Structures are given as structure tokens and as C-alpha cells.
Coordinates of C-alpha atoms and ligand atoms in Angstrom, one line a residue:
M11 CA 121.4 80.1 123.4
V12 CA 121.5 83.7 122.1
L13 CA 123.9 84.3 119.3
N14 CA 124.9 87.9 119.8
R15 CA 127.8 88.5 117.4
V16 CA 126.1 88.8 114.0
G17 CA 128.0 89.0 110.7
I18 CA 126.3 90.8 107.8
I19 CA 127.3 90.1 104.2
G20 CA 126.6 93.5 102.6
G21 CA 127.0 97.0 103.9
G22 CA 124.3 99.1 102.1
Q23 CA 121.4 100.9 103.7
L24 CA 119.7 97.6 104.7
A25 CA 122.6 96.8 106.9
W26 CA 122.9 100.4 108.1
M27 CA 119.2 100.3 109.3
L28 CA 120.1 97.4 111.7
R29 CA 121.8 100.0 114.0
D30 CA 119.1 100.8 116.5
A31 CA 117.9 97.2 116.7
A32 CA 121.4 96.0 117.4
T33 CA 121.9 98.5 120.2
K34 CA 118.5 97.6 121.7
L35 CA 119.2 93.9 121.6
N36 CA 122.9 94.3 122.6
I37 CA 124.1 92.7 119.4
Q38 CA 127.6 93.3 117.9
L39 CA 127.5 93.7 114.2
V40 CA 130.4 92.8 111.8
V41 CA 129.9 94.0 108.3
Q42 CA 131.5 92.6 105.1
S43 CA 131.2 95.2 102.4
P44 CA 133.4 96.2 99.4
N45 CA 133.7 99.9 100.0
Q46 CA 134.9 102.0 103.0
N47 CA 132.1 104.6 102.1
D48 CA 129.2 102.1 102.2
P49 CA 126.5 103.2 104.6
A50 CA 126.8 100.4 107.2
I51 CA 130.6 100.8 107.7
S52 CA 129.8 103.6 110.1
I53 CA 127.6 101.6 112.3
A54 CA 129.5 98.3 112.4
N55 CA 131.5 97.2 115.5
Q56 CA 133.9 95.6 113.1
V57 CA 134.4 95.8 109.3
I58 CA 135.7 93.4 106.8
V59 CA 136.3 95.4 103.6
A60 CA 135.9 92.8 100.8
P61 CA 133.6 92.1 97.9
I62 CA 130.2 90.4 98.7
A63 CA 131.1 87.2 96.9
D64 CA 134.6 86.9 98.6
S65 CA 134.1 83.7 100.6
F66 CA 137.6 83.9 102.0
A67 CA 136.6 87.2 103.7
T68 CA 133.4 85.6 104.9
K69 CA 135.5 82.8 106.4
N70 CA 137.5 85.3 108.3
M71 CA 134.3 87.0 109.4
S72 CA 133.0 83.7 110.7
Q73 CA 135.8 83.5 113.2
I74 CA 134.5 86.6 115.0
C75 CA 130.8 85.9 114.6
D76 CA 128.2 83.5 116.1
V77 CA 126.0 83.6 113.0
I78 CA 126.2 85.2 109.6
T79 CA 123.2 86.7 107.7
F80 CA 122.7 88.6 104.4
E81 CA 121.7 92.1 103.3
N82 CA 121.8 91.2 99.6
E83 CA 121.8 88.1 97.5
F84 CA 124.9 88.6 95.3
I85 CA 126.8 85.9 97.1
D86 CA 128.8 83.0 95.8
L87 CA 126.6 80.2 97.1
P88 CA 128.8 77.1 96.3
K89 CA 131.8 78.6 98.1
L90 CA 129.7 79.5 101.2
Q91 CA 128.3 76.0 101.1
N92 CA 131.9 74.8 101.8
L93 CA 132.1 77.0 104.8
E94 CA 128.7 75.8 106.0
S95 CA 129.7 72.2 105.8
N96 CA 132.7 73.1 107.9
G97 CA 130.5 74.4 110.7
V98 CA 129.9 78.1 109.8
K99 CA 126.4 79.0 110.9
F100 CA 124.3 80.9 108.3
Y101 CA 120.8 82.1 108.9
P102 CA 118.9 81.8 106.6
R103 CA 120.5 78.4 106.0
L104 CA 122.1 78.2 102.5
N105 CA 119.6 75.4 101.5
S106 CA 116.8 77.9 102.1
L107 CA 118.5 80.5 99.9
S108 CA 119.5 78.2 97.0
P109 CA 116.1 78.2 95.2
L110 CA 115.8 82.0 95.6
L111 CA 119.0 83.5 94.1
D112 CA 118.0 83.1 90.5
K113 CA 114.6 84.4 89.2
F114 CA 114.0 81.3 87.1
D115 CA 114.8 79.0 90.0
Q116 CA 112.4 81.0 92.1
R117 CA 109.6 80.6 89.6
C118 CA 110.3 76.8 89.4
F119 CA 110.3 76.6 93.2
F120 CA 107.0 78.5 93.5
Q121 CA 105.5 76.3 90.8
N122 CA 106.6 73.1 92.6
I123 CA 104.9 74.2 95.9
N124 CA 101.7 75.2 93.9
L125 CA 101.9 78.9 94.5
P126 CA 100.1 81.1 91.9
I127 CA 102.6 82.8 89.6
P128 CA 102.6 84.4 86.1
R129 CA 103.3 82.0 83.2
F130 CA 107.0 81.9 82.3
S131 CA 109.6 80.3 80.1
L132 CA 113.3 80.5 79.4
L133 CA 115.0 82.5 76.7
E134 CA 118.2 80.6 75.7
N135 CA 118.2 80.5 71.8
E136 CA 116.5 82.0 68.7
T137 CA 113.8 79.4 68.8
D138 CA 112.7 80.5 72.3
L139 CA 111.9 84.0 70.8
H140 CA 108.7 82.3 69.5
H141 CA 107.2 82.1 73.0
D142 CA 103.5 81.8 73.7
L143 CA 103.3 84.4 76.5
G144 CA 101.9 87.2 74.2
Y145 CA 102.9 90.9 74.2
P146 CA 103.7 92.9 76.1
V147 CA 106.1 90.3 77.7
V148 CA 108.5 90.8 80.6
L149 CA 112.2 89.8 80.1
K150 CA 114.3 89.5 83.3
A151 CA 118.0 88.8 84.0
R152 CA 118.1 85.6 86.1
R153 CA 120.6 87.0 88.6
H154 CA 121.9 90.3 89.9
G155 CA 118.9 92.4 88.9
Y156 CA 117.5 94.9 91.5
D157 CA 115.4 98.0 91.5
G158 CA 114.2 97.2 88.0
Y159 CA 117.8 96.9 86.5
G160 CA 117.6 93.7 84.4
T161 CA 113.8 93.9 84.0
F162 CA 112.4 94.9 80.6
I163 CA 108.8 95.3 79.5
I164 CA 108.8 94.5 75.8
N165 CA 106.2 95.2 73.2
N166 CA 107.0 93.1 70.2
K167 CA 109.3 90.4 68.9
Q168 CA 111.7 92.8 67.3
E169 CA 112.3 94.6 70.6
L170 CA 112.7 91.3 72.4
T171 CA 115.3 90.2 69.9
E172 CA 117.2 93.5 70.2
I173 CA 117.2 93.7 74.0
W174 CA 118.1 90.0 74.3
H175 CA 121.1 90.4 72.0
R176 CA 122.1 93.7 73.7
Y177 CA 121.9 92.1 77.2
N178 CA 124.0 89.3 75.9
S179 CA 123.2 86.7 78.6
P180 CA 123.0 83.0 77.6
S181 CA 119.8 82.5 79.6
M182 CA 117.0 84.9 80.6
L183 CA 113.6 84.6 82.2
L184 CA 110.6 85.5 80.1
E185 CA 107.2 85.9 81.7
E186 CA 103.7 87.0 80.9
F187 CA 103.0 90.7 81.5
V188 CA 100.4 90.9 84.3
P189 CA 98.0 93.8 83.9
Y190 CA 97.7 94.1 87.7
Q191 CA 95.2 96.4 89.5
Q192 CA 97.8 96.8 92.4
E193 CA 101.1 95.6 93.4
L194 CA 101.3 94.3 97.0
A195 CA 104.0 93.2 99.3
I196 CA 104.3 91.6 102.7
M197 CA 107.2 91.3 105.2
A198 CA 107.3 88.1 107.2
A199 CA 109.8 86.4 109.5
R200 CA 110.5 82.9 110.8
N201 CA 112.9 82.3 113.7
I202 CA 115.1 79.3 114.5
Q203 CA 112.3 77.8 116.6
G204 CA 109.9 77.9 113.6
E205 CA 107.6 80.8 114.8
V206 CA 106.2 82.8 112.0
I207 CA 105.0 86.4 112.1
C208 CA 103.6 88.7 109.3
Y209 CA 103.6 92.5 109.0
P210 CA 100.6 94.0 107.2
V211 CA 100.0 93.6 103.5
V212 CA 101.1 96.9 101.8
Q213 CA 100.5 98.5 98.4
T214 CA 103.6 99.4 96.5
I215 CA 103.7 101.9 93.7
Q216 CA 106.4 101.5 91.0
K217 CA 107.6 103.9 88.4
D218 CA 109.9 102.6 85.6
Q219 CA 110.0 99.3 87.5
V220 CA 111.4 101.0 90.7
C221 CA 109.4 101.4 93.9
R222 CA 108.5 105.0 94.6
Q223 CA 105.9 104.8 97.3
V224 CA 104.4 102.3 99.8
F225 CA 101.0 102.6 101.5
V226 CA 100.2 100.7 104.7
P227 CA 97.8 98.8 104.9
A228 CA 96.8 97.9 101.3
Q229 CA 93.1 98.7 100.8
I230 CA 92.0 95.1 100.0
P231 CA 89.4 92.8 101.5
D232 CA 90.3 90.6 104.5
S233 CA 90.0 87.5 102.4
L234 CA 92.9 88.7 100.2
V235 CA 95.0 89.6 103.3
K236 CA 94.5 86.1 104.5
N237 CA 95.4 84.7 101.1
V238 CA 98.7 86.7 101.1
E239 CA 99.5 85.7 104.7
A240 CA 98.9 82.0 103.8
I241 CA 101.4 82.4 100.9
A242 CA 104.0 83.9 103.3
Y243 CA 103.5 81.1 105.7
T244 CA 103.8 78.4 103.0
L245 CA 107.0 79.9 101.6
L246 CA 108.7 80.3 105.0
S247 CA 107.7 76.8 106.2
K248 CA 108.6 75.0 103.0
L249 CA 112.0 76.7 102.9
E250 CA 112.5 76.1 106.7
Y251 CA 113.6 79.7 106.4
V252 CA 115.2 81.6 109.3
G253 CA 115.1 85.4 109.0
V254 CA 113.0 88.1 107.3
V255 CA 111.7 88.0 103.8
G256 CA 109.9 90.5 101.6
I257 CA 107.4 89.0 99.2
E258 CA 106.1 91.0 96.2
L259 CA 102.8 90.1 94.6
F260 CA 100.5 91.2 91.8
L261 CA 96.7 91.6 92.5
T262 CA 95.2 90.9 89.1
E263 CA 92.1 92.6 87.6
D264 CA 90.0 89.6 88.5
N265 CA 91.2 89.7 92.2
R266 CA 93.7 86.8 92.1
V267 CA 97.0 87.1 93.9
L268 CA 100.1 86.1 92.0
V269 CA 103.6 85.9 93.5
N270 CA 106.2 88.1 91.7
E271 CA 109.2 87.5 93.8
I272 CA 110.6 86.8 97.2
A273 CA 113.6 88.8 98.6
P274 CA 115.5 86.8 101.2
R275 CA 116.3 89.7 103.5
T276 CA 114.8 92.9 104.8
H277 CA 113.2 94.9 102.0
N278 CA 112.4 98.4 100.9
S279 CA 108.6 97.7 101.2
G280 CA 109.2 97.1 104.9
H281 CA 111.0 100.4 105.7
Y282 CA 107.9 101.9 107.2
T283 CA 108.2 99.4 110.1
L284 CA 111.0 101.6 111.6
D285 CA 108.5 104.3 112.4
L286 CA 105.1 102.6 112.5
C287 CA 105.9 99.5 114.5
D288 CA 107.4 98.8 117.9
I289 CA 109.5 96.1 116.3
S290 CA 110.9 97.0 112.9
Q291 CA 111.8 94.5 110.2
F292 CA 115.4 95.1 111.1
E293 CA 114.9 94.1 114.8
M294 CA 112.8 91.1 113.6
Q295 CA 115.7 90.0 111.4
L296 CA 118.1 90.2 114.3
R297 CA 115.7 88.4 116.6
A298 CA 115.0 85.7 114.1
V299 CA 118.6 84.8 113.4
T300 CA 119.8 85.0 117.0
G301 CA 117.3 82.6 118.5
L302 CA 115.0 85.2 120.1
N303 CA 111.2 85.0 120.0
L304 CA 109.1 87.0 117.5
P305 CA 106.7 89.2 119.6
E306 CA 103.4 90.4 118.4
I307 CA 103.8 93.8 116.6
K308 CA 102.3 97.0 118.0
F309 CA 101.4 100.0 115.7
K310 CA 101.8 103.7 116.4
S311 CA 99.0 104.8 114.0
S312 CA 96.5 103.0 111.8
D313 CA 98.1 104.0 108.5
A314 CA 101.5 104.9 107.1
A315 CA 103.2 105.7 103.8
M316 CA 106.8 105.5 102.7
V317 CA 108.4 107.6 99.9
N318 CA 111.7 106.6 98.5
L319 CA 114.2 109.5 97.8
L320 CA 115.8 108.3 94.5
G321 CA 118.7 110.0 92.9
Y322 CA 117.8 112.1 89.8
E323 CA 121.2 113.4 88.8
T324 CA 124.9 112.6 89.4
S325 CA 126.0 114.8 92.3
N326 CA 127.9 114.9 95.6
S327 CA 125.2 117.1 97.2
D328 CA 123.7 116.1 100.5
Y329 CA 120.5 117.9 99.6
Q330 CA 120.2 119.7 103.0
E331 CA 117.7 122.2 101.9
K332 CA 115.2 119.7 100.4
R333 CA 115.6 117.5 103.4
A334 CA 114.8 120.5 105.7
Q335 CA 111.6 121.2 103.6
I336 CA 110.5 117.5 103.9
N337 CA 111.3 117.4 107.6
A338 CA 109.0 120.5 108.1
I339 CA 105.9 118.4 107.0
S340 CA 104.2 117.1 110.1
N341 CA 104.4 113.4 111.1
T342 CA 107.2 112.6 108.7
Y343 CA 110.4 110.7 109.5
L344 CA 113.3 111.1 107.1
H345 CA 116.0 108.5 106.9
W346 CA 119.1 109.7 105.0
Y347 CA 121.6 107.0 104.0
N348 CA 124.7 109.3 103.9
K349 CA 125.8 108.0 100.5
T350 CA 128.7 110.1 99.1
E351 CA 127.4 110.1 95.6
S352 CA 124.0 110.5 94.1
R353 CA 123.2 108.8 90.7
K354 CA 120.0 108.5 88.8
G355 CA 117.7 105.9 90.4
R356 CA 120.0 105.3 93.4
K357 CA 118.2 105.0 96.7
L358 CA 119.5 107.9 98.8
G359 CA 117.0 107.9 101.6
H360 CA 113.3 107.4 102.4
V361 CA 110.6 109.2 104.3
T362 CA 107.9 107.5 106.4
I363 CA 104.6 109.4 107.0
L364 CA 102.3 108.3 109.9
G365 CA 98.6 109.2 109.8
N366 CA 95.1 107.9 110.0
S367 CA 93.7 108.5 106.5
R368 CA 94.9 107.2 103.2
Q369 CA 93.9 110.5 101.5
E370 CA 96.1 112.6 103.8
L371 CA 99.0 110.2 103.3
E372 CA 98.7 110.4 99.5
Q373 CA 98.7 114.2 99.7
K374 CA 101.8 114.3 101.8
A375 CA 103.5 111.7 99.7
A376 CA 102.8 113.8 96.6
K377 CA 104.1 116.9 98.4
I378 CA 107.3 115.1 99.3
E379 CA 107.9 114.0 95.7
A380 CA 107.2 117.5 94.5
I381 CA 109.9 118.9 96.9
W382 CA 112.4 116.1 96.1
Y383 CA 112.1 115.9 92.3
Q384 CA 111.4 119.6 91.5
Ligands
LIG7 P1 113.5 93.7 90.7 O1 114.0 92.4 91.3 O2 114.5 94.5 89.9 O3 112.7 94.5 91.7 P2 111.0 92.8 89.6 O4 110.8 91.4 89.0 O5 110.4 92.9 91.0 O6 112.5 93.3 89.6 O7 110.3 93.8 88.7 C1 110.2 95.2 88.9 C2 108.9 95.8 88.6 O8 108.6 95.5 87.2 C3 107.7 95.2 89.3 O9 107.5 95.8 90.6 C4 106.6 95.5 88.4 O10 106.2 96.8 88.5 C5 107.2 95.3 87.0 N1 107.0 93.9 86.6 C6 107.8 92.8 86.9 N2 107.3 91.7 86.4 C7 106.1 92.0 85.8 C8 105.1 91.2 85.2 N3 105.3 89.9 84.9 N4 104.0 91.9 84.7 C9 103.9 93.2 84.9 N5 104.8 94.0 85.5 C10 105.9 93.4 86.0

């Protein structure tokens, strides 16, 4: 049975980018989002204006949907569990999500299924400040962090004490700083029938803990690609997951792959799929959660890059002139999320560049950043 009325909890750009896939698959989208100005409001067939964690609104949404899925993880899981036990269909199932919503729980889950991860501990009291993870060390909020908000790279105990007190959270995750040679990511999907498909392993480039650029494919040996794919397969199978995930990893200086985190949804590192692939991560998400098969992916060129357009000021500008300059570069595809306000670090849009050489893509990515941030 095809489930063709899909509810989405969250109305940001990740929900907005479902538009073309929904049209192609003849799927009706209902969006639950807190703000009338959120990007996905304009593409929804029906809208429930309500906070993400408002389970009463989700209950209402369930009455007009065959299945509900997620575009962010800031949900109230126990309340949704009540709905699920009363017959509301969520894909991914809530049992698959429950080990993933909290960064500490994720780490414990990865450890239990023997995936390679950085060493970690909990910071809950003064005694925990005497950790054995060395310095620098990474301090992370357990929930509600994104785009580097809630992640701190810390150089000494004094700084750790200060930031921990300032953040004022009773429990935070501490983990060893990994001096990686590259950061990698992979998008993967599993459908209701249990089929799994992986997109290519990509290299992601972060600045101040926020993704700036993605290069496809990552320039790593085949054995490492297989290693990353095996991690994706293990994660999706162990979770009996239905939907798309983004998995972020570190490639260490001695060529080991460590899992950083898994995002239980479509992901920034997979935006290139809109332009490079015949089936984007957004279509794959809708296919997975509605009972369709996951076809083999075809590519329009051998390589691609993605550049995020991040806010660098507070403004209401729609940056038409900069967008026109970027659009004038050959083989680029600009996706503008139509947000009404720009703030520092906010994701306002992204650009995909298709090509056949890494060098050419790096040059064009640098040119796009020069236009955007000048
Ligand atoms: P978020 O969920 O906000 O994206 P992440 O845990 O992915 O937070 O961290 C953001 C970025 O911070 C990573 O992409 C990486 O560049 C850096 N980072 C996070 N954890 C570590 C670590 N243990 N060692 C080194 N760098 C890290």
C-alpha cells in the first residue's frame, strides 16, 4: 500500500526541499511548523501552525495523514509515543529515534553496537571536570544543538569550567578532540521493506563548527568507502530504521574512521543530490516512508560540490545582486530558501556545482564564497 499523505514535523528548508519530489511522486504534504514565514509553509498542501514539540497539533495532523515523518529532532518523544501506541504511524518509528535524539545516548548506542567512536564521558558535577580525555577536549550540549551551536572546542580546564557554568546545563557530553585529516559524511536510506541504499561518501569542510562546503565524492581509497558504507548499513539495520539518515564521520590521521553523529533525517551534506542525482535525498526520504522501492541512483556528472550560503549579518535583504553573480558561474545551481531575515550563521541557501574535476570545483567554490562573504 502506498501512503501518499505525508505529515512533516518541521517546516524549515529540509521540508521545503521535498517539494519537487512530492510533485513527482504525487504525494500530498502536510507541514507542522511554528511560524507562518517558515520556508516549507509555501509548498505544503496543508499547514498546521504549531511548535515542533506540540504533540496535540501532531495528533490533529495525524488525522489527515497516512504517515508522519520528521525534518528535525526537537520533538517531544514521550508524548509522540502515546500517539504511536494509539495507532499513529511514524516513519522512522519512534523506537528507532529514541537512541538518537540525545548526543550522549547516541554515543552509548554506537558503543553498544561496536561502532568506532571518539572516547567520551559525561560532565555532571565538579568531579567530572577531572576527565582523562586530554586537551583540547570537546564539550557538547546533549540535545537541541545544531550547526555547531552547543559544541565547544576547549583548550584547558579553566575554560571548561567557565563554559560549563555559563551553559548551565546539568548534564553535558565531553569527548576527546579528534585531530582528523578529513571530515566525511554519507547519506543512506532504508525503506519499510528493509532495502538499504547509500549515496557516495563525501568530504565536508567545516568552519567554526559549521559546514561550509561539501565535495563529492570524498577522495579516499575504496576500502574506506566500503568501511563507511558498512557503518551505514549496520546503523540502519540495527535501528530497523525507515527513512533517510545523514552520518557524519572523522577520518583520523592514521586512516581510521570514527562516527561523529547520525542525523535522523535529510541532511545538509546531502543537498548536492538535488542536482547531481536522478533521485535526491528528499525523494529517497519520501519513497522510504511511503512504502516505495529505493531505485539505484544515477549521476549527472562524476563530481560535485556544495557551498552553503550562511548569513553574515542581521538583515532583511534577499541579496539579489550576489545571487545573480553566483548564478552567472557555469554549472551552478542556486537554491534560495526565501527566509525573511538573515542572521549570522543562519543557512539562507546553498549552491551546487557540477563538474568533472576536484580542482575546478574547489576554484568555483572559492569564487562563490568570495562573492557571498565579500
Ligand atoms: P552539530 O550537531 O551542531 O553539527 P557536531 O557534533 O557535528 O555538532 O560538531 C560540529 C563540528 O565540530 C564537527 O563537524 C567538527 O568539525 C567539530 N567537532 C565535533 N566533535 C569533534 C571532535 N570530537 N573532535 C574534533 N572536532 C569535533
